């Protein structure tokens, strides 16, 4: 994939994260949620996870954070190696770990 | 000239035979307006003739006397010693470039990177005019403004020496080459927009920049390479989104009316032997 596509996706996701994080924070604070302690209690969390709206929000947040973060890690590693072959290998490793972590993160949301 | 005070020059010299640095200190009598370069010339003429450094024009035009003065890359010829407000000044060779001797570095990697972005006007159509110019291309004052600031570059490599990314990634094109790519893109005579955007769109091109801004901070001509790099990024994305297309380069100005008795002025000849052939080769290669 062209470098500019990857960076553009990273910028877009960065902007999306700002919005999603604000929603995430307001969910368990008294802004729209039940307050910090109650908002993190087992009952409230399990109720929330049964609501498709929150499922969508958390899926989006997980996807945005992971993709943005993994592109960032890839960029940092790329600065330490200029060999084309190593960069291809790094990309494969990074995206494999990304898929595993994404599936692992989706499990509690799907279940 | 009247000596105002003595200033210590602590010079970090690269000793190629030993493969290491040695620090030598010299005491220099300083007069009002004296530059660091004049201090170095004083040392060479009076204290240590073996000291090596580069200089040519002595008026911030050739850009070859760049060194690190008190930790910051600067031009030795345009830095006055008294302005540094210190009784001891430290001098080092420019960073991020291969060392040659004492304060002398090898600028080859810097110029090689500049070459990769094709630092010349690219024309695709009127090639006859390109090689045998008869008139100039039309540019309004506003069109000149678009690239003027970026054309002030001296190729002094101070920005390159100050750039942390150039220090850690040897393949990073560096602030000057990237800025120069934008300088030609912004020139309305040029038709190489897409080609140059292709070159800079890489992790070692405009995306490698961390926007630390040290390049713009040290530039003695106020060129602002960091700004040019951000504009390049925007242009690359705009091109991907289909907002940016190759433009048609500026057209020739209309011929001047023929005036009886006035001789036609010929275009200047190529002064470097083989330059025309080389330039034609580059152009043919690009067009093919
Ligand atoms: S802004 Fe970019 S090019 Fe300039 S010094 Fe920082 S990393 Fe280097
Ligand atoms: S951009 Fe400025 S610092 Fe960099 S080479 Fe040109 S004149 Fe020197």
PDB file of N, CA and C and ligand atoms in Angstrom, chain B residues 159-160 162-166 172 174-176 178 206 208-217 225-227 229-230 233, ligand 1:
ATOM      1  N   UNK B 159      20.364  22.841   7.918  1.00  0.00           N
ATOM      2  CA  UNK B 159      19.102  22.169   8.274  1.00  0.00           C
ATOM      3  C   UNK B 159      19.324  20.665   8.364  1.00  0.00           C
ATOM      4  N   UNK B 160      20.103  20.142   7.447  1.00  0.00           N
ATOM      5  CA  UNK B 160      20.377  18.703   7.403  1.00  0.00           C
ATOM      6  C   UNK B 160      21.127  18.279   8.676  1.00  0.00           C
ATOM      7  N   UNK B 162      20.951  19.766  11.519  1.00  0.00           N
ATOM      8  CA  UNK B 162      20.135  19.979  12.718  1.00  0.00           C
ATOM      9  C   UNK B 162      18.996  18.972  12.821  1.00  0.00           C
ATOM     10  N   UNK B 163      18.731  18.270  11.711  1.00  0.00           N
ATOM     11  CA  UNK B 163      17.532  17.422  11.663  1.00  0.00           C
ATOM     12  C   UNK B 163      17.733  16.106  12.426  1.00  0.00           C
ATOM     13  N   UNK B 164      16.922  15.847  13.460  1.00  0.00           N
ATOM     14  CA  UNK B 164      17.090  14.591  14.206  1.00  0.00           C
ATOM     15  C   UNK B 164      16.771  13.363  13.361  1.00  0.00           C
ATOM     16  N   UNK B 165      15.858  13.509  12.409  1.00  0.00           N
ATOM     17  CA  UNK B 165      15.510  12.348  11.581  1.00  0.00           C
ATOM     18  C   UNK B 165      16.664  12.000  10.639  1.00  0.00           C
ATOM     19  N   UNK B 166      17.329  13.033  10.095  1.00  0.00           N
ATOM     20  CA  UNK B 166      18.492  12.759   9.239  1.00  0.00           C
ATOM     21  C   UNK B 166      19.591  12.080  10.052  1.00  0.00           C
ATOM     22  N   UNK B 172      16.701   9.015   4.974  1.00  0.00           N
ATOM     23  CA  UNK B 172      15.728  10.115   4.979  1.00  0.00           C
ATOM     24  C   UNK B 172      16.232  11.214   4.032  1.00  0.00           C
ATOM     25  N   UNK B 174      15.764  14.287   3.921  1.00  0.00           N
ATOM     26  CA  UNK B 174      16.272  15.469   4.636  1.00  0.00           C
ATOM     27  C   UNK B 174      15.508  16.730   4.271  1.00  0.00           C
ATOM     28  N   UNK B 175      15.579  17.730   5.160  1.00  0.00           N
ATOM     29  CA  UNK B 175      14.782  18.941   4.973  1.00  0.00           C
ATOM     30  C   UNK B 175      15.082  19.698   3.689  1.00  0.00           C
ATOM     31  N   UNK B 176      16.346  19.771   3.302  1.00  0.00           N
ATOM     32  CA  UNK B 176      16.665  20.600   2.135  1.00  0.00           C
ATOM     33  C   UNK B 176      16.125  19.975   0.853  1.00  0.00           C
ATOM     34  N   UNK B 178      13.688  17.843   0.464  1.00  0.00           N
ATOM     35  CA  UNK B 178      12.224  17.870   0.446  1.00  0.00           C
ATOM     36  C   UNK B 178      11.722  19.282   0.156  1.00  0.00           C
ATOM     37  N   UNK B 206       8.661  12.658   2.633  1.00  0.00           N
ATOM     38  CA  UNK B 206       7.980  13.654   3.475  1.00  0.00           C
ATOM     39  C   UNK B 206       7.334  13.028   4.708  1.00  0.00           C
ATOM     40  N   UNK B 208       8.677  10.913   6.664  1.00  0.00           N
ATOM     41  CA  UNK B 208       9.684  10.636   7.700  1.00  0.00           C
ATOM     42  C   UNK B 208       9.848  11.790   8.673  1.00  0.00           C
ATOM     43  N   UNK B 209       9.395  12.971   8.287  1.00  0.00           N
ATOM     44  CA  UNK B 209       9.609  14.173   9.117  1.00  0.00           C
ATOM     45  C   UNK B 209       8.838  14.093  10.433  1.00  0.00           C
ATOM     46  N   UNK B 210       9.483  14.479  11.520  1.00  0.00           N
ATOM     47  CA  UNK B 210       8.836  14.471  12.836  1.00  0.00           C
ATOM     48  C   UNK B 210       8.286  15.831  13.217  1.00  0.00           C
ATOM     49  N   UNK B 211       8.457  16.766  12.352  1.00  0.00           N
ATOM     50  CA  UNK B 211       8.026  18.148  12.587  1.00  0.00           C
ATOM     51  C   UNK B 211       8.643  18.719  13.873  1.00  0.00           C
ATOM     52  N   UNK B 212       9.922  18.418  14.063  1.00  0.00           N
ATOM     53  CA  UNK B 212      10.641  19.009  15.198  1.00  0.00           C
ATOM     54  C   UNK B 212      10.931  20.478  14.892  1.00  0.00           C
ATOM     55  N   UNK B 213      11.039  20.793  13.620  1.00  0.00           N
ATOM     56  CA  UNK B 213      11.216  22.193  13.210  1.00  0.00           C
ATOM     57  C   UNK B 213      12.622  22.735  13.394  1.00  0.00           C
ATOM     58  N   UNK B 214      13.585  21.888  13.789  1.00  0.00           N
ATOM     59  CA  UNK B 214      14.956  22.394  13.972  1.00  0.00           C
ATOM     60  C   UNK B 214      15.520  22.925  12.669  1.00  0.00           C
ATOM     61  N   UNK B 215      15.090  22.307  11.543  1.00  0.00           N
ATOM     62  CA  UNK B 215      15.595  22.741  10.241  1.00  0.00           C
ATOM     63  C   UNK B 215      15.262  24.217  10.015  1.00  0.00           C
ATOM     64  N   UNK B 216      14.007  24.563  10.246  1.00  0.00           N
ATOM     65  CA  UNK B 216      13.584  25.952  10.014  1.00  0.00           C
ATOM     66  C   UNK B 216      14.227  26.882  11.036  1.00  0.00           C
ATOM     67  N   UNK B 217      14.463  26.361  12.234  1.00  0.00           N
ATOM     68  CA  UNK B 217      15.061  27.177  13.291  1.00  0.00           C
ATOM     69  C   UNK B 217      16.486  27.613  12.935  1.00  0.00           C
ATOM     70  N   UNK B 225      12.055  24.913   5.764  1.00  0.00           N
ATOM     71  CA  UNK B 225      11.823  23.605   5.143  1.00  0.00           C
ATOM     72  C   UNK B 225      10.681  22.830   5.811  1.00  0.00           C
ATOM     73  N   UNK B 226      10.513  22.990   7.119  1.00  0.00           N
ATOM     74  CA  UNK B 226       9.459  22.227   7.812  1.00  0.00           C
ATOM     75  C   UNK B 226       8.088  22.567   7.225  1.00  0.00           C
ATOM     76  N   UNK B 227       7.884  23.820   6.889  1.00  0.00           N
ATOM     77  CA  UNK B 227       6.619  24.237   6.277  1.00  0.00           C
ATOM     78  C   UNK B 227       6.450  23.554   4.919  1.00  0.00           C
ATOM     79  N   UNK B 229       7.654  20.813   3.887  1.00  0.00           N
ATOM     80  CA  UNK B 229       7.406  19.372   4.030  1.00  0.00           C
ATOM     81  C   UNK B 229       5.925  19.117   4.361  1.00  0.00           C
ATOM     82  N   UNK B 230       5.368  19.974   5.220  1.00  0.00           N
ATOM     83  CA  UNK B 230       3.951  19.794   5.556  1.00  0.00           C
ATOM     84  C   UNK B 230       3.069  20.052   4.336  1.00  0.00           C
ATOM     85  N   UNK B 233       3.116  16.980   2.186  1.00  0.00           N
ATOM     86  CA  UNK B 233       2.233  15.922   2.699  1.00  0.00           C
ATOM     87  C   UNK B 233       0.793  16.179   2.258  1.00  0.00           C
TER      88      UNK B 233
HETATM   89  S1  LIG C   1      10.907  19.380  10.846  1.00  0.00           S
HETATM   90 FE1  LIG C   1      11.300  17.452   9.776  1.00  0.00          FE
HETATM   91  S2  LIG C   1      12.928  17.896   8.361  1.00  0.00           S
HETATM   92 FE2  LIG C   1      12.875  19.591   9.855  1.00  0.00          FE
HETATM   93  S3  LIG C   1      14.346  19.001  11.434  1.00  0.00           S
HETATM   94 FE3  LIG C   1      12.378  18.229  12.038  1.00  0.00          FE
HETATM   95  S4  LIG C   1      12.300  16.113  11.265  1.00  0.00           S
HETATM   96 FE4  LIG C   1      13.946  17.176  10.194  1.00  0.00          FE
END
